[in-house]
Each structure stands twice: as structure tokens, then as C-alpha cells.
XYZ file of C-alpha atoms in Angstrom:
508
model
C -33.442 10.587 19.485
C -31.243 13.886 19.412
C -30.719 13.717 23.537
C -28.106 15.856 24.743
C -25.867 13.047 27.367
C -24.265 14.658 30.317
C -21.723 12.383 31.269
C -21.626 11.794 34.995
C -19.377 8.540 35.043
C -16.627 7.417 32.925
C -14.532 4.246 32.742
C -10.759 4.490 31.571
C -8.757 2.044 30.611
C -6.143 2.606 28.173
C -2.790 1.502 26.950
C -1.437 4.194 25.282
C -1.442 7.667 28.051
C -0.331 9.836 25.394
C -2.281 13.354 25.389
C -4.746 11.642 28.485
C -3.662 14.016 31.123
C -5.894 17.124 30.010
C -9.047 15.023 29.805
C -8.365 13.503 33.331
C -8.342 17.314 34.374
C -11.114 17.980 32.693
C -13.734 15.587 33.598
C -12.244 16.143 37.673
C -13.430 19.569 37.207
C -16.831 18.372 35.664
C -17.522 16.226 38.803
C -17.300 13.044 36.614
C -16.717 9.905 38.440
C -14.118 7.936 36.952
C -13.258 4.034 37.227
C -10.527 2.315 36.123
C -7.924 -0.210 35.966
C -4.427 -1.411 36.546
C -2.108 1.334 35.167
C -4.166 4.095 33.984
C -5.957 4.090 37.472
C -2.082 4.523 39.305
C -1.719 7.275 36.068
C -5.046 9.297 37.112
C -4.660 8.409 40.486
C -0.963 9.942 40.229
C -2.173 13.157 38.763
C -4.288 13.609 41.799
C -7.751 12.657 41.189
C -9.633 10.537 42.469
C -10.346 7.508 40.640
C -12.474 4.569 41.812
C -10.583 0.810 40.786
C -13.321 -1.389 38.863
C -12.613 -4.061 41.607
C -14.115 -2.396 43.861
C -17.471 -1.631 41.264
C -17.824 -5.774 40.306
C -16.326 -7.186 43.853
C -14.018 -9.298 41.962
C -10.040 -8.255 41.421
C -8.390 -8.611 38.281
C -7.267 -12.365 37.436
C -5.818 -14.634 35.148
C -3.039 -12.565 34.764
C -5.216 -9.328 33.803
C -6.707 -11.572 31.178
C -10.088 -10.638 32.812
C -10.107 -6.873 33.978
C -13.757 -5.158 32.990
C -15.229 -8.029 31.633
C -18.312 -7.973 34.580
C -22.099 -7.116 34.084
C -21.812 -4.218 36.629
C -19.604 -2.778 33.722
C -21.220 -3.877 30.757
C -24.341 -3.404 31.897
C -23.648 0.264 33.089
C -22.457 1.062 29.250
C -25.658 -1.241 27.702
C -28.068 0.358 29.397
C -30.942 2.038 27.412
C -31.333 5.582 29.333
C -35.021 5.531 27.749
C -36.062 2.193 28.780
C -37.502 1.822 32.350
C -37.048 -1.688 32.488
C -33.037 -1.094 31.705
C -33.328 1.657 34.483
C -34.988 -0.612 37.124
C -32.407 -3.505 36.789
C -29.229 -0.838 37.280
C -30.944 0.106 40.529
C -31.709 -3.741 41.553
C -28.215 -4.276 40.815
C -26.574 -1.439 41.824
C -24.875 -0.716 38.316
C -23.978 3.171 37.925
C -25.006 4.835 33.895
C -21.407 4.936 32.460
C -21.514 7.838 29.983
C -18.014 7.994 28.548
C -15.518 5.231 27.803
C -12.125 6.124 26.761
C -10.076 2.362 25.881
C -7.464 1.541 23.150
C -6.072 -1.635 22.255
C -3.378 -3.937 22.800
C -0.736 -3.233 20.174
C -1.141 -6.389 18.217
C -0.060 -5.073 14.592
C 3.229 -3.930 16.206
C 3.741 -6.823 18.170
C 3.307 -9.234 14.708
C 5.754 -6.423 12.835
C 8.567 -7.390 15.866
C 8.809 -10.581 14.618
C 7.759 -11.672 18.243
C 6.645 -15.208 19.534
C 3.402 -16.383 19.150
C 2.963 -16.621 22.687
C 3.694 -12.893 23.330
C 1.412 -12.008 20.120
C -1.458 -13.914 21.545
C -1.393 -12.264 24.849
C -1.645 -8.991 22.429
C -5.615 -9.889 20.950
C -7.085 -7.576 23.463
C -10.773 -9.452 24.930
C -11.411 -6.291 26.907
C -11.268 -3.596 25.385
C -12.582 -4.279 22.046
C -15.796 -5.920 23.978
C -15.855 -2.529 25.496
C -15.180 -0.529 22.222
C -18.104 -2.617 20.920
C -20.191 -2.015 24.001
C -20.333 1.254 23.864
C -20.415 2.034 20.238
C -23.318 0.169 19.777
C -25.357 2.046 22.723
C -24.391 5.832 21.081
C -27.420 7.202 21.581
C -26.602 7.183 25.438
C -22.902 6.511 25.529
C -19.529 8.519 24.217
C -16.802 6.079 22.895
C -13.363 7.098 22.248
C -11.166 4.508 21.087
C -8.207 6.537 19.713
C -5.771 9.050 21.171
C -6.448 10.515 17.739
C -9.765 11.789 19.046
C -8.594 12.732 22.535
C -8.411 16.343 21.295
C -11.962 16.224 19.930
C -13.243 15.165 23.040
C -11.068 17.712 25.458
C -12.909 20.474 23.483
C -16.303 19.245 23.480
C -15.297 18.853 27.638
C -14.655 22.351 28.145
C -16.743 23.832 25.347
C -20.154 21.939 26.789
C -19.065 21.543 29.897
C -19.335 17.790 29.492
C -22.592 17.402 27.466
C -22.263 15.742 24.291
C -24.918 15.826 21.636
C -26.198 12.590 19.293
C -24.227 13.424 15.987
C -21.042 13.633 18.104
C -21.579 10.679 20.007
C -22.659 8.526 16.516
C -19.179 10.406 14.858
C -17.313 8.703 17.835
C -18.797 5.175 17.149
C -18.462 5.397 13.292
C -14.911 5.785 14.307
C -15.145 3.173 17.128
C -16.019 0.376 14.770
C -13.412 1.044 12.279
C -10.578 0.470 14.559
C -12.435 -2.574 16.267
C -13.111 -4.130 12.179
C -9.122 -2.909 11.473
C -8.532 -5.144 14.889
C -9.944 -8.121 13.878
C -8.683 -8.193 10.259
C -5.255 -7.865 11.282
C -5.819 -10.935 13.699
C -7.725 -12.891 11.306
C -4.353 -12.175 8.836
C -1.969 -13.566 11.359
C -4.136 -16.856 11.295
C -4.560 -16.774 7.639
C -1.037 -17.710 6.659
C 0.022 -21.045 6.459
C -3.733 -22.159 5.435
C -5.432 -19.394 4.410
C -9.381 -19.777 4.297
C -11.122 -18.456 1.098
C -12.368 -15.079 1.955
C -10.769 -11.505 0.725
C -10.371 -9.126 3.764
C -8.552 -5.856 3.405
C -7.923 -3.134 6.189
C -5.991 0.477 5.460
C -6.155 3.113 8.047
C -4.657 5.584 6.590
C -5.639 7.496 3.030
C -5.685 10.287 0.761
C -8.375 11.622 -1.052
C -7.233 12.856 -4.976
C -8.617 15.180 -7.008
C -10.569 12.707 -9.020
C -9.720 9.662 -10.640
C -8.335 8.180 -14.067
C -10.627 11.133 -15.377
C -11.806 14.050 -14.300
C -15.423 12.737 -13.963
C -14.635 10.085 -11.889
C -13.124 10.439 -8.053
C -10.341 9.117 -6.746
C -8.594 7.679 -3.558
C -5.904 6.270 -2.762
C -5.471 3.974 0.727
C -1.735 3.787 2.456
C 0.481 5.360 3.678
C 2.429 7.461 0.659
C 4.433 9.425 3.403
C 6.719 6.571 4.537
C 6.694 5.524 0.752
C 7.937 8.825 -0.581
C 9.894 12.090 0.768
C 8.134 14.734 -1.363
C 10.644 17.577 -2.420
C 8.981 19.303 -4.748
C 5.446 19.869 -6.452
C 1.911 18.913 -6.329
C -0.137 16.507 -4.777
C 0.144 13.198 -6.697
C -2.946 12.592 -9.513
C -4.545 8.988 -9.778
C -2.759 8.639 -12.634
C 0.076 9.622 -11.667
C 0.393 6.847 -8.682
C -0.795 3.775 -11.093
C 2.482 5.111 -13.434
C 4.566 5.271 -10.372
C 3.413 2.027 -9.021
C 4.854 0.591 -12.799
C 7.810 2.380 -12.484
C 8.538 1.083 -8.666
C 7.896 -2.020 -10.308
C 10.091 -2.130 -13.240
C 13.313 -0.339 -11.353
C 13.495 -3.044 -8.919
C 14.450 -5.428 -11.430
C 17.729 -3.989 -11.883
C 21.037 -3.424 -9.814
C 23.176 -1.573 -12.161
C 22.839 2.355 -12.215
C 19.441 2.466 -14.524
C 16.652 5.212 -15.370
C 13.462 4.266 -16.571
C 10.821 6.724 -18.373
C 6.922 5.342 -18.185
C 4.190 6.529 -19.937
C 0.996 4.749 -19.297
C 2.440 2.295 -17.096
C 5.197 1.262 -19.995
C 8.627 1.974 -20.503
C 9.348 4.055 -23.009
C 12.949 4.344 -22.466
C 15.189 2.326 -19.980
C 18.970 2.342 -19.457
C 21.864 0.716 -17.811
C 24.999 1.877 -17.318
C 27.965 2.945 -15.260
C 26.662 6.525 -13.981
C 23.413 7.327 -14.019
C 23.515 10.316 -16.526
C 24.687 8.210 -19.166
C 21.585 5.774 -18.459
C 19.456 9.156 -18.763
C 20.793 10.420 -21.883
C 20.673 6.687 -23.284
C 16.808 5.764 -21.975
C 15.663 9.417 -23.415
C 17.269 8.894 -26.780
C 14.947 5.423 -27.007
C 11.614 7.318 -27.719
C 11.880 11.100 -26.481
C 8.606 11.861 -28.008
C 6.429 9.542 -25.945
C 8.998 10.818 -23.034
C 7.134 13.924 -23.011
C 5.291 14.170 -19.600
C 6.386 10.563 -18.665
C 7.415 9.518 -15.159
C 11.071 9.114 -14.828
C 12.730 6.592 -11.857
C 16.174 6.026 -11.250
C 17.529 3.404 -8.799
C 21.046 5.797 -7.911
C 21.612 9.661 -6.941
C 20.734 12.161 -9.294
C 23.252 14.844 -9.084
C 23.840 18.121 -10.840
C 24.747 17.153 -14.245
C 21.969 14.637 -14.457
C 19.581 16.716 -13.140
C 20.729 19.689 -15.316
C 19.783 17.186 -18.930
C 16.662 15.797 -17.124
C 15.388 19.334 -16.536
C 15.537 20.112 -20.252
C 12.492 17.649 -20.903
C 8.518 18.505 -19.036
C 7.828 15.425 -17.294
C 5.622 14.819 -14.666
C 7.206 12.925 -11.530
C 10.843 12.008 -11.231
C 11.523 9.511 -8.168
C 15.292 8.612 -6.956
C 16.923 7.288 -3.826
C 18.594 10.259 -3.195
C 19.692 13.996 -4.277
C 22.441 16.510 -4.468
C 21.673 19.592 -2.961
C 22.534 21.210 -6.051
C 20.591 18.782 -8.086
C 17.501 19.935 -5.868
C 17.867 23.338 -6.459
C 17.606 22.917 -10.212
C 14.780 20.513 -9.936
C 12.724 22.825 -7.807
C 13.348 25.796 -10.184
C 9.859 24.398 -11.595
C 7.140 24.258 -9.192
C 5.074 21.631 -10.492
C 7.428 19.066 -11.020
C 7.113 16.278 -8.279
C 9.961 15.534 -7.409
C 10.260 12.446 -4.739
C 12.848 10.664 -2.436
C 11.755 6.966 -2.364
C 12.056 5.253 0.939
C 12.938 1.939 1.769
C 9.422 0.074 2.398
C 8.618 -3.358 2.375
C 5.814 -4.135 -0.710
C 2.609 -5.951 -0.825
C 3.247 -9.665 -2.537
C 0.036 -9.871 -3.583
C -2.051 -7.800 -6.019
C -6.242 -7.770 -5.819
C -8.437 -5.187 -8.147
C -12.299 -5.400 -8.038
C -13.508 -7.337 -11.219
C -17.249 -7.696 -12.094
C -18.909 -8.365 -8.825
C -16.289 -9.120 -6.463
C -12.031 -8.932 -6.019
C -9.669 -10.629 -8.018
C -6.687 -11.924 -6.323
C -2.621 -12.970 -6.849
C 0.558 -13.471 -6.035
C 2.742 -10.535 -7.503
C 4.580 -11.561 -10.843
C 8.094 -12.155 -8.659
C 10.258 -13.834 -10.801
C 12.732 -12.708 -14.130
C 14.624 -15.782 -15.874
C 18.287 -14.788 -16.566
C 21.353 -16.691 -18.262
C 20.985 -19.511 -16.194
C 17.086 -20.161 -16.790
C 17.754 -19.653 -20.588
C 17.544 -22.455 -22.755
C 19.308 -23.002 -26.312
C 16.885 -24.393 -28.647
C 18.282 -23.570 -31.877
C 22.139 -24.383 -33.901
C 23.656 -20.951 -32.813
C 24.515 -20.087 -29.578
C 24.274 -16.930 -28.418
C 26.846 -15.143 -27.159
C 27.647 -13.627 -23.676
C 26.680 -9.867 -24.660
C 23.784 -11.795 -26.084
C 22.588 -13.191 -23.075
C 22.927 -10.462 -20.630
C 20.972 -8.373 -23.382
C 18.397 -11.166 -23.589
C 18.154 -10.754 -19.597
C 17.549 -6.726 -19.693
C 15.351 -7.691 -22.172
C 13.357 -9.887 -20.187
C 13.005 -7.823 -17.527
C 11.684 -5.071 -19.628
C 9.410 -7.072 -21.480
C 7.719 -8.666 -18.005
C 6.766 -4.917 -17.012
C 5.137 -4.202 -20.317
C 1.245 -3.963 -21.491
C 0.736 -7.696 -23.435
C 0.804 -8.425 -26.295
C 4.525 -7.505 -26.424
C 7.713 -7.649 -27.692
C 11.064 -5.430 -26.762
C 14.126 -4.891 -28.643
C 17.515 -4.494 -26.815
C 20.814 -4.076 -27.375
C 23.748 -2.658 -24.923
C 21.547 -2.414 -21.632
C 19.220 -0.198 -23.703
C 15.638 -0.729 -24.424
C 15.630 0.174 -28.456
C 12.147 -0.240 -28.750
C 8.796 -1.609 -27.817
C 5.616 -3.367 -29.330
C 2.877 -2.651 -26.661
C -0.699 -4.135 -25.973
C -1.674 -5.420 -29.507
C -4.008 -7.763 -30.002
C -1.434 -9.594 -32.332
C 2.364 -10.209 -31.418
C 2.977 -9.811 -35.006
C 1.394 -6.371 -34.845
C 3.878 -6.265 -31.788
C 6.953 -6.683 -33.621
C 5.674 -4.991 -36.199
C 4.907 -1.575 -33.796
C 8.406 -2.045 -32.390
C 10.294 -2.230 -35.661
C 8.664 1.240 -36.928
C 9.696 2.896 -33.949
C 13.199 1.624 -33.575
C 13.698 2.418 -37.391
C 11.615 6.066 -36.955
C 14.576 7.047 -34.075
C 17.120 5.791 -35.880
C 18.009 3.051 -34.160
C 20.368 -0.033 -36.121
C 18.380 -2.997 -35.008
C 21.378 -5.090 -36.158
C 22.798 -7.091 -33.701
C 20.154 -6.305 -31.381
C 18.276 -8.842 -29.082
C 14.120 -9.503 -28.723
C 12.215 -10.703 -26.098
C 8.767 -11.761 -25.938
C 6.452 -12.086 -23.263
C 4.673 -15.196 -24.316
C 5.211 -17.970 -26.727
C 5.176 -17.442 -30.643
C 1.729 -19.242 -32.253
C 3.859 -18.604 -35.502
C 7.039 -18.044 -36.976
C 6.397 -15.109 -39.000
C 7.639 -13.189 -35.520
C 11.414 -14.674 -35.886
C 11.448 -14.152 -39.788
C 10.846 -11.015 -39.166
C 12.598 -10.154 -36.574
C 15.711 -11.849 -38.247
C 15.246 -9.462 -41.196
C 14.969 -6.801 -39.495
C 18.702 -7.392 -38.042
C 18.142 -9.188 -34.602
C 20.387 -11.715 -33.668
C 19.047 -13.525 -30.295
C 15.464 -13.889 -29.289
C 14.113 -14.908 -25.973
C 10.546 -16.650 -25.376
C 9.120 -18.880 -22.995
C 8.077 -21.187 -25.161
C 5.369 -23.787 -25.427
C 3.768 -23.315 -28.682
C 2.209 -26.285 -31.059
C 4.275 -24.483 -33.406
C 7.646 -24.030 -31.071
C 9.813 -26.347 -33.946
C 8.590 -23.337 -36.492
C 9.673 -20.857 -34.671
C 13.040 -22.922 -34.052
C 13.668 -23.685 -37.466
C 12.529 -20.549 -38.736
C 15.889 -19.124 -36.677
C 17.965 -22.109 -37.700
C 17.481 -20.722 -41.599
C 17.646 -17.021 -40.474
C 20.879 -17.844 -38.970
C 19.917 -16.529 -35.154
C 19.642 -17.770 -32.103
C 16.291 -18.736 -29.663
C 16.000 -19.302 -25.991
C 13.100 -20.776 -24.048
C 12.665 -19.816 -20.354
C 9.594 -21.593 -19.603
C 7.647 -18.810 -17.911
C 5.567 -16.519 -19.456
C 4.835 -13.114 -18.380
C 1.439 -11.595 -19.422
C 0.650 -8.149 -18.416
C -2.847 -6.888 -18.755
């Protein structure tokens, strides 16, 4: 079971040349015969070695187009064949099949020809038959056969070439097939995606190549990792490596910063804004989304969708916080920002976003369709005597952003492109309001002529009474309450106005 393998024979055939040209060198001065095809066997045969075509192994020339290369039993056959079984050994010599002991193939590039936005017919000719029948070939017979699937592992195997002179032993050859079948399983997902679009079967299949192991998880007891690729999401300037926590309060703020066009800085803590601003320059929205709660803005995550410069970077570096993300810096904002090594300080990129959103729930994956929508002015509907008024409105629709990114039960207070304050994830939305009128009154904020929003409907009309006494003037819901013509009249006798959107936006 632990045989050392000499290889003696190898078959190339690969798409990608990057990084092959040492190897080719390699197993020439090992002796190994190599076979191959269409342009890697000009590419070998170019560097000067001597490569024998797999036409003239199976007899038959490559046809359909190349559609059929390698597909032959005197090449499958050689790579399937147990080394320890006589029978296996008696048919290679009946048929004249030589042992091949290393296959190096890669793959059609079929993710990158989907990502070009090419046509179908191109894309098709992309699902490699070949070479994943021979990635699968070979990793399946690893106790006799090397697979290497990858230019990743081309340096792996040029070592193991000139440090054992072309021996390989079984844990090597099983680490090659462990990686062998993930990029065959990656291979098929993505092709099973393409075909899953317009009427998507009922099964959950997720592929990520690329990840990052954490140094544990939500706590310290628990580990952690997180699959993507954070590189092309964020330009890291500054500090260290990104917690578990840290990334699911990032992920929120992304989420939340999208919503809005206008210079605006948001500060998260535990997924929920604790401060948000919009304004004309960007260190006016940071002095006004600090001044909403600074307490809770201790150690938050801070996001701005503009530059930071020096003067904003100068008040945002008199707080600790944890991670501050922005499309761009000054230089001399940088250099402030780095003064403190542990800050994280990130450039987000422009990346396009998963629509859907999955999380494992009891025993299996729960799926959806990311909560895409915000109802402004024009999805807002008047349901009570008073009308309210333009300000009103376009507070009503920074309100409803807000209150779509925030932990259910909730309600928000607004007023002047500033959150005020927030109700968050009570089991009552009277103990919402409630929680939102202490802390607007504990920071001294004048909730008169202010706006609420709510994320779902009012079961009663103790919310609106209230919130009416408490000084609010306009009040958004999405309606669809029994009690809906309480709530209404409730705000007819208060004096204030109510508009329904029809969509509710529940955040758990």
C-alpha cells in the first residue's frame, strides 16, 4: 500500500503552459517517455525533447474537431491499470498499452469563458470531455498513478522530480488526487450553474476555490473560515488580519452603504447602524453619524461611500474603532490612519455581489434571493388627512433604507439625512419604539419634527401614539395589519402623517 512509483511514462496535455517548461526538462533527463497532444506536444516538442503524439499510441488521429483527443483504451487503460494485479498486467501486454505513471492535464477555461459574456456555442465547446475523464482517471488509480491537474502544483511536482529523481511516494500521490477531485467537483458545479438558470432544479450546490482560514470564529472556542476571494474585495492598507466577526459586520456595512448615493458614513456595531449620515462632504456625515450614539460607536466598523481625506480622517482617528472601509484615500489621510497599527484600514474594490444569500439551518441550507429593493417617494402611499411634506418624504426614504438593514423588530428615527436613533431586535415593536425614544432623548436629540420608519406593519396603534408624543411628524410602514385603520386614525387625532409601502423588510 505505501509503494514508492517510479514514473517511466507520462501523458501531457494541457491548456495552460505556464511554469511547464522545467518539468518537460526534468522528466527528459529522468528518461521518462512522454505522449501528448495537439499543442503541448509542438510546445515539448519545440523545447527539444522528444515527445511521442497519442495518435500514434491508439492508431487513431484526433477528430471531431479535437472533440476526441485521449479518449482511447490504450490511454485509459495505461492510467487504470492496477500495477498489483496480474490480470491488469497481462491485458497491457495483450494489448500493447504502456503503465502511464504521471498525468499532467488542466481544463478548458469554462468559468472564464461564461464571465466573457460569450455565446453558448463557444461556452459549450469549453466543458472539457477529456481532460476531466483523465483528471478522474488518474486520481482514482493513486496508488499507482501521479495526477497534477493545476499549474498551482507544477512546483510541487518539479521538486519531488529532482529531489527523488522521479519516484513519488503514496501520501504524495493521494495529496495530488485530493487536489485532483476538487478542481474536477469545482468543474462540474460551475457547469451544472450555467444550466441552472432559467429553470433551476431543486438542489443547493456551492463551489469556492479560494479561502482563508481565521483565527477562530464568532468566539474564541469556535473556528472560523471564511471562503472567497477578500483580496479583489478589499485593498488592505493597514492592520490585522480580518476576525469572523469582523467580516459578518463588514458584510452589514457593504450592505447598508450601497443604499445610498449622497456622500454618507455609516458606523455598525453588531451588524446595526449605530450612526449613519448624509451630507454634502463626507466629514460633515462623520461628525453627524458619530454624534447619533458615540457610545455604542466605540469599536464599531465605520464605511463611507466617498474619499476620506485629511480632515476626516484627522476626527475619525480620535474614536478606537475596529475597521474603517472607503473607496479611496488621501495620502495624507493614510498616514494618519496608519499611525495606529491595528486599525484595518481597507480600500473597497469594485466587485460584483452574490444575489442570493444561503446559511446552514438545522440539517441542511437555507436559501434566498438578497433583500434588493428600498421603496422611496414614489412607492409611498398617503393613508392618513396630512400630507407629508417634501423634507418629510426624503427623510421617510433615508429612513427606510436604514430601517431595512436593521436587526427586527425595529423602528428608526430620522430627521435631516441623519439616523437619530434606533429600536433594535425586540421581541415587541413597542419595546422598539420604546428603546429608540430613550436613546434619542439620552443624546439629546429633539425628536420633534423627526420622521419613523418601521420595518413591518403595526399590530397596534400604541406605536403612532407614541411616537406622535414623542414629537414625530411622518411615519412610514408597509402596512397590512387587521388593525391598519387604528394605526391610521390613531395619526389622524395625533395630527401626523402615515405612509404604506407595501413591502416589509424583516431582518433576522
Amino acid at each position: 500500500m505505501s509503494h514508492s512509483v517510479q514514473i517511466k511514462n507520462a501523458l501531457i496535455s494541457v491548456y495552460y503552459k505556464d511554469n511547464l517548461e522545467p518539468i518537460i526538462h526534468e522528466l527528459n533527463r529522468l528518461g521518462v517517455n512522454i505522449y501528448s497532444t495537439g499543442g503541448t506536444e509542438t510546445f515539448i516538442r519545440n523545447l527539444g525533447v522528444n515527445v511521442i503524439a497519442v495518435e500514434d499510441l491508439t492508431s487513431y488521429p484526433s477528430i471531431l474537431g479535437g472533440r476526441v483527443k485521449t479518449l482511447h483504451p490504450k490511454v485509459f487503460g495505461g492510467i487504470l491499470a492496477r500495477r498489483k494485479f496480474e490480470s491488469d498486467e497481462q491485458q497491457l501486454a495483450q494489448y500493447e498499452i504502456p503503465e502511464i505513471d504521471l498525468v499532467i492535464v488542466d481544463l478548458y477555461p469554462f468559468e472564464e469563458t461564461v464571465r466573457s459574456n460569450a455565446e453558448e456555442d463557444e461556452i459549450i465547446e469549453k466543458i472539457d470531455i477529456g481532460g476531466i475523464s483523465l483528471i478522474r482517471a488518474a486520481a482514482k488509480n493513486f496508488k499507482d498513478v501521479v495526477i497534477v491537474a493545476s499549474k498551482s502544483d507544477y512546483g510541487t511536482l518539479e521538486e519531488i522530480l529532482k529531489t527523488q529523481d522521479g519516484a513519488t511516494t503514496i501520501d504524495q500521490r493521494r495529496s495530488f488526487a485530493h487536489k485532483a477531485f476538487n478542481i474536477s467537483s469545482h468543474y462540474d458545479t460551475a457547469i451544472f450553474q450555467y444550466f441552472n438558470q432559467e429553470e433551476p432544479l431543486p438542489v443547493f450546490k456551492e463551489s469556492i476555490q479560494t479561502a482563508q482560514v481565521l483565527r477562530y470564529g464568532e468566539n474564541p472556542h469556535q473556528k472560523g473560515t471564511f471562503y472567497g476571494d477578500l483580496e479583489a474585495m478589499f485593498t488592505k492598507l493597514n492592520g490585522k488580519e480580518l476576525s469572523y466577526n469582523n467580516l459578518v459586520d463588514v458584510d452589514a456595512a457593504v450592505a447598508l452603504i450601497d443604499e445610498f448615493t449622497e456622500p454618507t458614513v455609516a458606523i455598525l456595531k453588531h451588524t446595526n447602524a449605530c450612526g449613519i449620515a448624509s451630507r454634502n462632504f463626507i466629514k460633515e456625515a462623520w461628525i453627524d453619524a458619530l454624534a447619533c450614539d458615540p457610545v455604542s460607536a466605540f469599536g464599531g466598523v465605520i464605511i463611507a461611500n466617498d474619499e476620506i481625506n485629511a480632515e476626516t480622517a484627522t476626527e475619525i482617528d480620535k474614536i478606537f474603532y475596529e475597521v474603517l472601509i472607503a473607496p479611496a484615500y488621501t495620502d495624507e489621510a493614510v498616514a494618519i490612519l496608519k499611525a495606529k497599527k491595528n486599525r484595518i484600514i481597507l480600500i473597497r474594490q469594485s466587485v460584483e455581489l452574490p444575489v442570493k444569500q444561503f446559511k446552514t439551518l438545522l440539517n441542511g441550507v437555507i436559501e434566498q434571493d438578497k433583500d434588493a429593493v428600498v421603496e422611496g417617494p414614489e412607492q409611498m402611499t398617503t393613508v392618513t388627512k396630512r400630507q407629508p411634506t417634501a423634507h418629510e418624504l426624503k427623510d421617510l426614504y433615508f429612513a427606510n433604507k436604514v430601517v431595512k438593514h436593521t436587526k427586527s423588530n425595529t423602528v428608526v428615527f430620522a430627521k435631516n439625512g441623519t439616523l437619530i436613533a434606533s429600536g433594535v431586535g425586540q421581541t415587541s415593536r413597542v419595546d422598539s419604539l420604546k428603546q429608540a425614544v430613550i436613546k434619542a432623548e439620552s443624546f439629546g436629540f429633539d425628536l420633534k419634527g423627526a420622521v419613523m420608519a418601521s420595518d413591518a406593519f403595526f399590530p397596534f396603534p400604541d406605536c403612532v401614539e407614541l411616537a406622535a408624543e414623542a414629537g414625530v411628524l411622518a411615519v412610514l410602514q408597509p402596512g397590512g395589519s387587521m388593525n391598519d385603520k387604528l394605526s391610521v386614525e390613531m395619526c389622524d387625532q395625533k395630527g401626523i402623517s402615515m405612509v404604506t409601502t407595501g413591502v416589509r423588510h424583516f431582518k433576522h
